[in-house]
mmCIF file of C-alpha atoms in Angstrom:
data_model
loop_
_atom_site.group_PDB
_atom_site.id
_atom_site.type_symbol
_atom_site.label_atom_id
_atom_site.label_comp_id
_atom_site.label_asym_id
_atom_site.label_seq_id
_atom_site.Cartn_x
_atom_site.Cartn_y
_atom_site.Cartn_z
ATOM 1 C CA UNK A 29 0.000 0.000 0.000
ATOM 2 C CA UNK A 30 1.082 3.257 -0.953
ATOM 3 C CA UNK A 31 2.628 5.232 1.985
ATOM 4 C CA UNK A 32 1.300 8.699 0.985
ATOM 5 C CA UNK A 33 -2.270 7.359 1.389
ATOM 6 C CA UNK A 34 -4.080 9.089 3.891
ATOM 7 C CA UNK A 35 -7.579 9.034 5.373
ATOM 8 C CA UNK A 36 -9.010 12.246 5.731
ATOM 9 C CA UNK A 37 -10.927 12.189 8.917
ATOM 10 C CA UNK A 38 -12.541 14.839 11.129
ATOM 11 C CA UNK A 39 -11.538 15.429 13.996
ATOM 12 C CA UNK A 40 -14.248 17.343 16.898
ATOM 13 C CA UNK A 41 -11.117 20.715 16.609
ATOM 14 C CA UNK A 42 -11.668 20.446 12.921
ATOM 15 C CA UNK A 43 -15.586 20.729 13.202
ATOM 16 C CA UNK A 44 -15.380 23.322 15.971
ATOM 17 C CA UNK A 45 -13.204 25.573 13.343
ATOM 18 C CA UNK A 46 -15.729 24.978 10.219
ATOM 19 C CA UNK A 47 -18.445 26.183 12.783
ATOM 20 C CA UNK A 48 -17.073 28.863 14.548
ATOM 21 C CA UNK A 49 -19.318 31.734 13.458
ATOM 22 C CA UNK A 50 -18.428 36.097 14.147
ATOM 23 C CA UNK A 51 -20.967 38.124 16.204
ATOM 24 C CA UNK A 52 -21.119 40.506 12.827
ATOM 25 C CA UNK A 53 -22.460 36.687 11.359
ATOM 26 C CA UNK A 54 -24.713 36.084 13.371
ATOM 27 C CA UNK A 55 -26.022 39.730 13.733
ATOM 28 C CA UNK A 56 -26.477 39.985 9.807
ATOM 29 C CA UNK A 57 -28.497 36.711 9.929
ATOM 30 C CA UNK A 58 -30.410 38.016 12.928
ATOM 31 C CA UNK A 59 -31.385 41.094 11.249
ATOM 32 C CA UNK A 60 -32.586 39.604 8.523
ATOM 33 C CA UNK A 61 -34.951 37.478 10.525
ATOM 34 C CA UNK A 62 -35.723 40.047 12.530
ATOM 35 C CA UNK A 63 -36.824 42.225 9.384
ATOM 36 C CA UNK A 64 -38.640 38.949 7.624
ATOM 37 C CA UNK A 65 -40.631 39.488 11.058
ATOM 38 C CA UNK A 66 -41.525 43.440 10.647
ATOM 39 C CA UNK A 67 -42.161 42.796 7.007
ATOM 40 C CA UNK A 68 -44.679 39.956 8.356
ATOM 41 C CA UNK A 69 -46.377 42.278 10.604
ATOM 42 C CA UNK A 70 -47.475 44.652 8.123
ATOM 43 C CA UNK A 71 -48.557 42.211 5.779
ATOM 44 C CA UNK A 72 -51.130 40.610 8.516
ATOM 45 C CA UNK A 73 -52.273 43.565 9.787
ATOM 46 C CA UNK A 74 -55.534 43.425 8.074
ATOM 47 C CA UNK A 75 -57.083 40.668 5.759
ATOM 48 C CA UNK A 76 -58.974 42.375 3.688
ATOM 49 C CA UNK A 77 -57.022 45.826 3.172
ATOM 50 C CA UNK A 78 -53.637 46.461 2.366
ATOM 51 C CA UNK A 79 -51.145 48.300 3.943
ATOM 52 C CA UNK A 80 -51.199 50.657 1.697
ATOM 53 C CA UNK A 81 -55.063 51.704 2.151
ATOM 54 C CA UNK A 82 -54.381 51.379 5.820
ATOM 55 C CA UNK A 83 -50.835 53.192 6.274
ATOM 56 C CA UNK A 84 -48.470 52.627 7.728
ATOM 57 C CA UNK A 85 -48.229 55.004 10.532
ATOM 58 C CA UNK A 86 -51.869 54.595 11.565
ATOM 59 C CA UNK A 87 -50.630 51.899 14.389
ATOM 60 C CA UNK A 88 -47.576 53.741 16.551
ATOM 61 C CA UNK A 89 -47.654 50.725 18.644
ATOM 62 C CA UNK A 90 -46.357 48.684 15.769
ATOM 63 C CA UNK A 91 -43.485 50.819 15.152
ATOM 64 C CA UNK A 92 -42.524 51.268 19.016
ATOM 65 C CA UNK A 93 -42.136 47.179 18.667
ATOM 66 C CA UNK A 94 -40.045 47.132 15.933
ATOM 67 C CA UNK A 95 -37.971 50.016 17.539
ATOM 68 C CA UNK A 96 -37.438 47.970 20.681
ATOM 69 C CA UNK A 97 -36.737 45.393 18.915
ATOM 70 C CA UNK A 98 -34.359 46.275 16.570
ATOM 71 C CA UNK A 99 -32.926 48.504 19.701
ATOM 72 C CA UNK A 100 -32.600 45.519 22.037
ATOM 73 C CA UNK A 101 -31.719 42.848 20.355
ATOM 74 C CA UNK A 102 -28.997 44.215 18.322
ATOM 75 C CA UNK A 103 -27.440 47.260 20.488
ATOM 76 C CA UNK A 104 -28.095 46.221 24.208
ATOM 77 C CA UNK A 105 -24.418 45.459 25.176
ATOM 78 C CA UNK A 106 -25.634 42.804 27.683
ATOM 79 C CA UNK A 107 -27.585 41.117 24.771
ATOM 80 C CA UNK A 108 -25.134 41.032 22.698
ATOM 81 C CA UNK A 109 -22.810 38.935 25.091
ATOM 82 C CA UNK A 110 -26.408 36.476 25.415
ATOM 83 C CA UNK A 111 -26.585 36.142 22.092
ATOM 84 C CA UNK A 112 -23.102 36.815 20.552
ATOM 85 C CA UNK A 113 -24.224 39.590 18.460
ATOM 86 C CA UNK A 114 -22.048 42.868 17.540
ATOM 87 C CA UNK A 115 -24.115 46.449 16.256
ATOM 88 C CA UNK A 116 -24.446 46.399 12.868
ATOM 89 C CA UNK A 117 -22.916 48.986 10.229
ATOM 90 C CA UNK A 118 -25.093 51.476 8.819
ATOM 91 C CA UNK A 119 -24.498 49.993 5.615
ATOM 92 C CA UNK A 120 -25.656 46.365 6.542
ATOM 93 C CA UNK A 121 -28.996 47.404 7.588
ATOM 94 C CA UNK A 122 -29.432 50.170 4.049
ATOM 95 C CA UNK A 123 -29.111 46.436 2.728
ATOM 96 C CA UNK A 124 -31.909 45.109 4.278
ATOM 97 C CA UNK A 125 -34.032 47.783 2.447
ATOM 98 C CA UNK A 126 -33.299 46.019 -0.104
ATOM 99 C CA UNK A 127 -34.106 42.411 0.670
#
């Protein structure tokens, strides 16, 4: 048998490195959940009207949530050490905009 032959095998360090993930990861991915979510909310606000015939400042409740939301989850320092999260750059959530 040839000598050079190897088996490539994982080992638990190599699958530790491959999912090691960076709070500016896991932030992005968060904040696109999180906007899926305030995307969701307008949509279901009514079933027969759109949000467009109802606007979309007629509710101030709804936009206090998704203040505190995006506030908390993404910019409370003790938060971010919960969920390993880091505050996104301004340009990161122009992007969203766009999703």
């Amino acid at each position: 048998m040839n000598s050079n032959f190897h088996i490539w095998t994982l080992t638990p360090t190599d699958v530790y490195k491959t999912l090691t993930t960076t709070p500016q990861g896991v932030s992005e991915a968060e904040a696109v959940i999180v906007a899926c979510q305030d995307g969701n909310v307008f949509a279901c606000r009514s079933e027969r009207f759109s949000i467009l015939r109802l606007g979309f400042f007629t509710n101030r409740l709804i936009w206090a949530g998704i203040g505190v939301e995006w506030l908390l989850i993404l910019y409370s320092p003790t938060l971010q050490k919960i969920f390993s999260t880091a505050a996104l750059k301004p340009s990161y959530l122009l992007m969203l905009l766009f999703c």
